XYZ file of C-alpha atoms in Angstrom:
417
model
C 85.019 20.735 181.014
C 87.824 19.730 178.458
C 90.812 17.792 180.091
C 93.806 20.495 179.370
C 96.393 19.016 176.916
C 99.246 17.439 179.082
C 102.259 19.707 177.971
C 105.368 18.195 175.688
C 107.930 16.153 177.688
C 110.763 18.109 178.220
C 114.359 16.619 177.221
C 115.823 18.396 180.813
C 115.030 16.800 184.236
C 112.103 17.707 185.706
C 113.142 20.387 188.595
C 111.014 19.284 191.394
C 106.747 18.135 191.420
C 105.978 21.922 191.127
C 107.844 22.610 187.704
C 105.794 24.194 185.418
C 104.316 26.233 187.657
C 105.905 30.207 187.688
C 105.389 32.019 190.528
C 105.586 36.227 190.126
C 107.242 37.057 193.697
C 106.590 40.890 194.539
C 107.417 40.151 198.379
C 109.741 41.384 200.480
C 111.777 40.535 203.421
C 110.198 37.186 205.220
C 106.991 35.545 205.372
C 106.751 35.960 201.302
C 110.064 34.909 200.514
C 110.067 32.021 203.033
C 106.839 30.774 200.935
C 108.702 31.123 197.791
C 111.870 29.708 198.474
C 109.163 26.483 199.488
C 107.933 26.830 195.796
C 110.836 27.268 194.416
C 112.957 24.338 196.228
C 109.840 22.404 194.913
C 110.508 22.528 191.327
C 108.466 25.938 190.516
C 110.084 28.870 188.313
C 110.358 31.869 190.455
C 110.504 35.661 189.379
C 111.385 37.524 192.672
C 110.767 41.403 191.769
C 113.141 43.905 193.277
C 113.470 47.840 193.793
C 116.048 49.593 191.537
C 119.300 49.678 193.374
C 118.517 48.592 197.109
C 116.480 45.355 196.000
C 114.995 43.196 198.892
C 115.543 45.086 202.216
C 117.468 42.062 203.427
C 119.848 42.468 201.375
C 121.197 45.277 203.654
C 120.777 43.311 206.734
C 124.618 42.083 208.696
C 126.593 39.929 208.632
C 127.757 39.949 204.920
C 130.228 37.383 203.073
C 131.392 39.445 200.138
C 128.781 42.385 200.278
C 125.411 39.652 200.461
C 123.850 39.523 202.962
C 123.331 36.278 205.264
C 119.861 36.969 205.903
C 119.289 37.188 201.998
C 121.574 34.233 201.228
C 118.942 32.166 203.158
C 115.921 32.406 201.876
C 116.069 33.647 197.873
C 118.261 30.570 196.468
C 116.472 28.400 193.478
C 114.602 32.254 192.225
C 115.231 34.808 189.248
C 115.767 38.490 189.660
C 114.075 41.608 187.997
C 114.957 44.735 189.200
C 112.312 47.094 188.150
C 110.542 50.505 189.407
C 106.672 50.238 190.057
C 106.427 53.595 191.062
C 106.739 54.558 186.926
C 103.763 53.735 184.608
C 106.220 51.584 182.532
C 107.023 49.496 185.563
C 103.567 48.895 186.453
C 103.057 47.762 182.448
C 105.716 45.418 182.483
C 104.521 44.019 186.105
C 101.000 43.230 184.858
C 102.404 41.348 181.125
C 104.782 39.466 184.077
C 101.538 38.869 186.266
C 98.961 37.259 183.149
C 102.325 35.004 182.235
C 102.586 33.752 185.832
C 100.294 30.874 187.813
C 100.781 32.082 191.016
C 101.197 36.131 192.156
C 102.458 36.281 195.400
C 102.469 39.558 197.312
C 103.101 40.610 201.044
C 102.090 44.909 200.244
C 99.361 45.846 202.807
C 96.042 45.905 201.167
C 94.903 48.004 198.244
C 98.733 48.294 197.592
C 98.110 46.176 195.030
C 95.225 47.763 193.478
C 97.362 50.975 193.394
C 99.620 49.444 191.480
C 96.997 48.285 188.735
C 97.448 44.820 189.815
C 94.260 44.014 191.660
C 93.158 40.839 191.873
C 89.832 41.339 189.332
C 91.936 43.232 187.346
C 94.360 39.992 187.067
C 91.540 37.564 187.090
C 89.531 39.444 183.986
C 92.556 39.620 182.206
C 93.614 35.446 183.485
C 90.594 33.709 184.920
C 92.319 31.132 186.440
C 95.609 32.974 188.117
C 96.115 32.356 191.795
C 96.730 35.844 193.772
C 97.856 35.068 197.127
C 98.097 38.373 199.307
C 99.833 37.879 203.121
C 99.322 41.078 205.127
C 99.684 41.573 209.418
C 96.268 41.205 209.623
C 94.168 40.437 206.483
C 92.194 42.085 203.756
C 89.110 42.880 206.089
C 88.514 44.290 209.535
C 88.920 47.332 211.856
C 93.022 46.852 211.799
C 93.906 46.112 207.692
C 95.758 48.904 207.271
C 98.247 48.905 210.213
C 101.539 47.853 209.908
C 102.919 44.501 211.426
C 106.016 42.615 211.684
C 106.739 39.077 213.199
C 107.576 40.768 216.860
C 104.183 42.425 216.598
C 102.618 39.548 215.294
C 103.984 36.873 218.398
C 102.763 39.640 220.860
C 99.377 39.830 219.442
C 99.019 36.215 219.141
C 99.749 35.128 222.738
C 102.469 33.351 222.207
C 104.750 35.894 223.349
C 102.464 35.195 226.782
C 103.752 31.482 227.028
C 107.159 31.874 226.480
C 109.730 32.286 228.978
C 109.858 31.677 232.832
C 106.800 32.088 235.110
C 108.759 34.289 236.995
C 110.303 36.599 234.355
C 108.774 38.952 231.304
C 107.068 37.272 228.274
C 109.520 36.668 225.533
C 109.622 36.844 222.218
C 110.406 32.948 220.172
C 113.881 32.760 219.143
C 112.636 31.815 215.819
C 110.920 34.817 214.157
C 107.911 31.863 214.012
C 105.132 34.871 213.085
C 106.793 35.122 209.346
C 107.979 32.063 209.112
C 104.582 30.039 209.916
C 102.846 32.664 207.535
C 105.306 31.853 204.680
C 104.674 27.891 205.583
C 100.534 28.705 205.461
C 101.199 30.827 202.147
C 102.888 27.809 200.528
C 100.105 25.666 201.480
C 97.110 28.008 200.199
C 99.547 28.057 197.103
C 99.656 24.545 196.509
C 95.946 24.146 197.442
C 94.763 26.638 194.617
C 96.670 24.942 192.013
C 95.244 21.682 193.408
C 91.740 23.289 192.842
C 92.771 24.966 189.279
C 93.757 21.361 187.910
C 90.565 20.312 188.887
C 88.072 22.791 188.382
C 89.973 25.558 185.756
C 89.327 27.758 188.252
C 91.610 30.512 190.078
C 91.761 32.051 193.935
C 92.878 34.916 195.760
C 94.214 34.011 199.018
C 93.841 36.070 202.088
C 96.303 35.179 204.638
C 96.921 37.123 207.883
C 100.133 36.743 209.768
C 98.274 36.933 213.265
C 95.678 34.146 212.144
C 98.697 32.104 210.714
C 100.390 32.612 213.785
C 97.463 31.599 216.093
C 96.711 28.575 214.089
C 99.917 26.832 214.930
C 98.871 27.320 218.717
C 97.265 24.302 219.224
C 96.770 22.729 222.151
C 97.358 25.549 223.913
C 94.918 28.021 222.566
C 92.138 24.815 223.263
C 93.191 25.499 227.105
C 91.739 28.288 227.191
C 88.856 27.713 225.315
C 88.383 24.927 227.222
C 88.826 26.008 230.436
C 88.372 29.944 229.937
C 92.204 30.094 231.796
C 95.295 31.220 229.987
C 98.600 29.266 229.964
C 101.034 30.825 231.320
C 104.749 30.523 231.006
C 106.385 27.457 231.873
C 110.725 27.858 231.070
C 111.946 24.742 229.408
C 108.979 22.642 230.502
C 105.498 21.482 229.415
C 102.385 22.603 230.474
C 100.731 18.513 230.752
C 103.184 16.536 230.318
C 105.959 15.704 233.481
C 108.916 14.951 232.989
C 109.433 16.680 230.070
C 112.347 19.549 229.457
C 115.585 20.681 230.332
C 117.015 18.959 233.022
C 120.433 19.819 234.787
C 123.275 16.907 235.051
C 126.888 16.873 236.537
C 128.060 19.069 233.869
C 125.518 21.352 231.714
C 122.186 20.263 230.564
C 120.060 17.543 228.748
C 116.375 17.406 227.827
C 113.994 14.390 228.601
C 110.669 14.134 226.471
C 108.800 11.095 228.294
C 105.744 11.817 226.986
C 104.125 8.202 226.700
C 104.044 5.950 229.221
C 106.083 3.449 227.503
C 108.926 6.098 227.600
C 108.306 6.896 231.322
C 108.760 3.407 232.132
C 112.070 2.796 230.252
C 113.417 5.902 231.948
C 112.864 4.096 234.988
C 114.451 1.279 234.438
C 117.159 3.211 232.768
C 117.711 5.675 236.103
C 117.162 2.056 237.778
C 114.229 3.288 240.370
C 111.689 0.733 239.282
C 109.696 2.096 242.266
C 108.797 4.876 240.404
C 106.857 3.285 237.942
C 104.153 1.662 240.935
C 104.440 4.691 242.765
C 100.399 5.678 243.022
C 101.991 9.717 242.732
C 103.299 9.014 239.309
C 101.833 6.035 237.561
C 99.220 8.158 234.588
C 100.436 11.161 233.256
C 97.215 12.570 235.326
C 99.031 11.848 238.536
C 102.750 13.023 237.742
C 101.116 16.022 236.193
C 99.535 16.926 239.196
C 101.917 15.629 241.150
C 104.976 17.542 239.176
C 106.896 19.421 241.975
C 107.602 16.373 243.945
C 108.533 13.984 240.408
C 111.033 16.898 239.275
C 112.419 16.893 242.492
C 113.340 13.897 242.426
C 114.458 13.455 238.873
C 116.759 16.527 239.024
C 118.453 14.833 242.152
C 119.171 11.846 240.380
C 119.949 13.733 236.563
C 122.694 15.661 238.909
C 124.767 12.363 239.674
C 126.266 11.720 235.760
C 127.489 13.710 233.278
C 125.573 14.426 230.269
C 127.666 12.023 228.343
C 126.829 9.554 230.705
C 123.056 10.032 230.582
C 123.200 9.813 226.813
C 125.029 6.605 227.044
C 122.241 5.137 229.471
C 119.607 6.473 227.790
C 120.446 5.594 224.203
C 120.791 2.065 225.832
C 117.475 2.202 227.243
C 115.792 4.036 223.740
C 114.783 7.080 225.887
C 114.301 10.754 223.807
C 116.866 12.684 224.628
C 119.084 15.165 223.703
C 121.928 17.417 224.428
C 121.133 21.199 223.915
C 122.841 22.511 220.237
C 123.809 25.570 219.438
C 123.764 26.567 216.004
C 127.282 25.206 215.028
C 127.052 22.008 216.824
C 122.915 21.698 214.975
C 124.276 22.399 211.372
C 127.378 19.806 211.774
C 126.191 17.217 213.548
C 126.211 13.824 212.939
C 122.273 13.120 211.241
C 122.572 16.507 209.208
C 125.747 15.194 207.864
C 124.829 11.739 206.895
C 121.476 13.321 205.394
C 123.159 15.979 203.199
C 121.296 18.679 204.448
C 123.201 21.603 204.619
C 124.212 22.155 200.925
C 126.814 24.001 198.797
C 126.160 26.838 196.863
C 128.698 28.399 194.376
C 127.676 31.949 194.282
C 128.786 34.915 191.887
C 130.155 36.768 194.428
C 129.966 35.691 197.959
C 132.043 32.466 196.533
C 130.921 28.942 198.303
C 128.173 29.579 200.766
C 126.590 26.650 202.793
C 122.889 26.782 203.168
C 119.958 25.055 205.275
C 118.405 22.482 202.541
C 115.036 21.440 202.121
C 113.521 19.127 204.607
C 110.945 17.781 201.674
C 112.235 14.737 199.761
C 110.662 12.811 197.767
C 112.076 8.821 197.839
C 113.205 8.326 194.188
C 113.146 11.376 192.855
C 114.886 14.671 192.254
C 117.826 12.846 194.609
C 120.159 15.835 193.658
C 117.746 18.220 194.638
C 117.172 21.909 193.392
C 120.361 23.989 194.073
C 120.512 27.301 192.169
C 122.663 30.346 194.431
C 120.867 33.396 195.148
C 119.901 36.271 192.772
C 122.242 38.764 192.564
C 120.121 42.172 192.286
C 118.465 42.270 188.464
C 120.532 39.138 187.386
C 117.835 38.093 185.471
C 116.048 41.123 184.118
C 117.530 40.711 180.639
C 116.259 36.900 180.271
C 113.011 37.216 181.772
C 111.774 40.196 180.065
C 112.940 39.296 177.049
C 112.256 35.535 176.781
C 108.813 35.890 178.652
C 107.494 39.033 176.971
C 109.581 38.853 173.865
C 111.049 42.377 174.797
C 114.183 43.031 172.293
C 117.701 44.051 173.323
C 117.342 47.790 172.436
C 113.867 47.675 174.011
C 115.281 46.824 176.889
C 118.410 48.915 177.180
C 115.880 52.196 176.262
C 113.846 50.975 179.620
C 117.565 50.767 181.404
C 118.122 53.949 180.130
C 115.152 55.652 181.406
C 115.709 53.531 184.581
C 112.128 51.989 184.630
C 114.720 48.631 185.040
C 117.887 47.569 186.247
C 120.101 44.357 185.615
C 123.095 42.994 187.153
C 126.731 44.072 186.023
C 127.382 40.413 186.212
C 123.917 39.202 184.725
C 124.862 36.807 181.502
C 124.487 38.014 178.150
């Protein structure tokens, strides 16, 4: 095969190890967008598509700064908007010139959505052999339960991790973090850059297949293999591990600390620390074998002695002694503490409308290189229509103000001209 022509330096910065790749977004909500913004924060040109006058149905979701949404604020920055009506014939034209000018066609419809919409993926591949379809849906392309509907709540339930989450003596609970989207978007992004790994190489194009349960079930783990090892399900532990001991929230003089002594080089500095060198020859406790089995009679003990300091105190003592700890966060006290801080991580975004909005950065950095990282606001609702129609398919200005007109699309009031 022919080496492909290295394209013309550009005189602009490159935008982040993904630029030059564009990414046609037709998903809505979560798990696509999360795997988007991913692309996007990595350097990649992304067309997010919207519905005519509602857009992405997080953009109705409380609380709002200015009439946008949080929800939507956090997961579409670095992307372009089109706002454009599939349901017309015109719509589903312009969707399929978008798709063949695209690398990557990302879509989270349930399946044979997209072959309604004349956007199939051997339609797409005879018309771009090497484009790179990749199609999330609650539980794949194939089997008995394709075509039922499924959201992240649906998705931890099914998965089992609902099963392992909460007390032993309460109701399964559903993961504060909505885990089921967010680990499919993270999977997505990975089958993404894996296919364009695989088209530099071979030419060649995919169509991925992701479902959200699978995705969800492979980030199991270790505790899946329990099971399958043992043929027992774990069951729900609270705030501590299922092997390891000590390990979770532990109570002090005033609130709450967590200890992660996982290693045994960690167990033993926390003995010294606590200064009950006993512990460490104690036969009961000296493997993680023997505190794990011995666990009832080892958290006993180290909740008695957590209870005699404050959780300042503790910290002091165990920073000393280079034990993991930590206090418990909540959201305010995670997003302005100390590390995030010092590592820029929560950035500044100067949007149209909602004015300066802070937002969760990306944790990927790359030593000596895009430094300033990627930070473009989110899309107001067809802010980009205009520019990407006409400088990607060459439409004209009274082309596209006839399509406005007969409301096939839709662009911003406050799009640039």
């Amino acid at each position: 095969m022919t080496e492909a022509t290295p394209p013309a330096p550009s005189s602009r910065p490159r935008r982040g190890p993904l630029d030059g790749v564009r990414v046609l977004d037709l998903s809505r909500v979560l798990a696509g967008p999360f795997c988007s913004l991913i692309l996007a924060d990595l350097g990649a040109e992304v067309i997010k598509i919207e519905e005519i006058g509602t857009g992405d149905q997080t953009r109705t979701i409380p609380p709002f700064v200015n009439g946008e949404s949080h929800y939507f604020l956090a997961i579409n920055r670095n992307k372009s908007s089109v706002a454009l009506d599939a349901r017309t014939e015109q719509g589903r034209e312009l969707l399929l010139k978008l798709a063949v000018q695209c690398d990557v066609v990302l879509e989270n419809f349930r399946p044979g959505v997209m072959e309604r919409l004349g956007l199939g993926y051997d339609k797409l591949k005879a018309l771009k052999p090497d484009i790179i379809v990749c199609s999330i849906s609650g539980f794949g392309a194939k089997g008995a339960m394709r075509d039922k509907p499924s959201f992240d709540l649906v998705t931890q339930a099914l998965s089992g991790a609902m099963s392992i989450n909460g007390y032993p003596d309460g109701t399964p609970t559903k993961l504060g973090l909505p885990l089921g989207d967010i680990g499919g978007g993270l999977w997505a992004a990975l089958g993404v850059m894996a296919a364009l790994n695989e088209k530099h190489a071979t030419g060649e194009g995919s169509h991925i297949d992701l479902s959200l349960l699978e995705g969800l079930m492979g980030l199991l783990g270790y505790l899946a293999e329990i099971y399958l090892v043992t043929g027992e399900s774990p069951g729900r532990m609270g705030n501590s591990h299922h092997n390891i001991v000590p390990y979770g929230l532990m109570p002090v003089k005033d609130g709450h600390i967590v200890l992660a002594l996982h290693v045994g080089e960690f167990w033993r500095k926390f003995c010294r620390a606590i200064e009950r060198n006993d512990l460490i020859g104690d036969e009961r406790f000296r493997t993680v074998k023997d505190r794990y089995k011995n666990r009832d009679e080892l958290e006993r003990q180290i909740i008695e002695i957590m209870l005699t300091k404050t959780a300042a105190e503790w910290q002091a003592i165990l920073d000393a002694a280079d034990v993991p700890h930590a206090p418990v966060n909540d959201m305010g006290q995670a997003v302005n503490q100390a590390i995030v801080r010092e590592r820029g991580f929560v950035k500044e975004v100067n949007h149209p409308t909602a004015g300066k909005v802070r937002v969760i950065g990306s944790p990927l950095r790359f030593e000596g290189k895009y430094e300033a990282g990627r930070l473009e606001p989110p899309p107001l609702l067809g802010e980009h229509t205009r520019a990407v129609l006409g400088g990607l398919l060459g439409l004209s200005d009274d082309e596209i103000k006839s399509l406005i007109n007969q409301k096939v699309i839709a662009e911003s009031p406050n799009a640039a001209r």
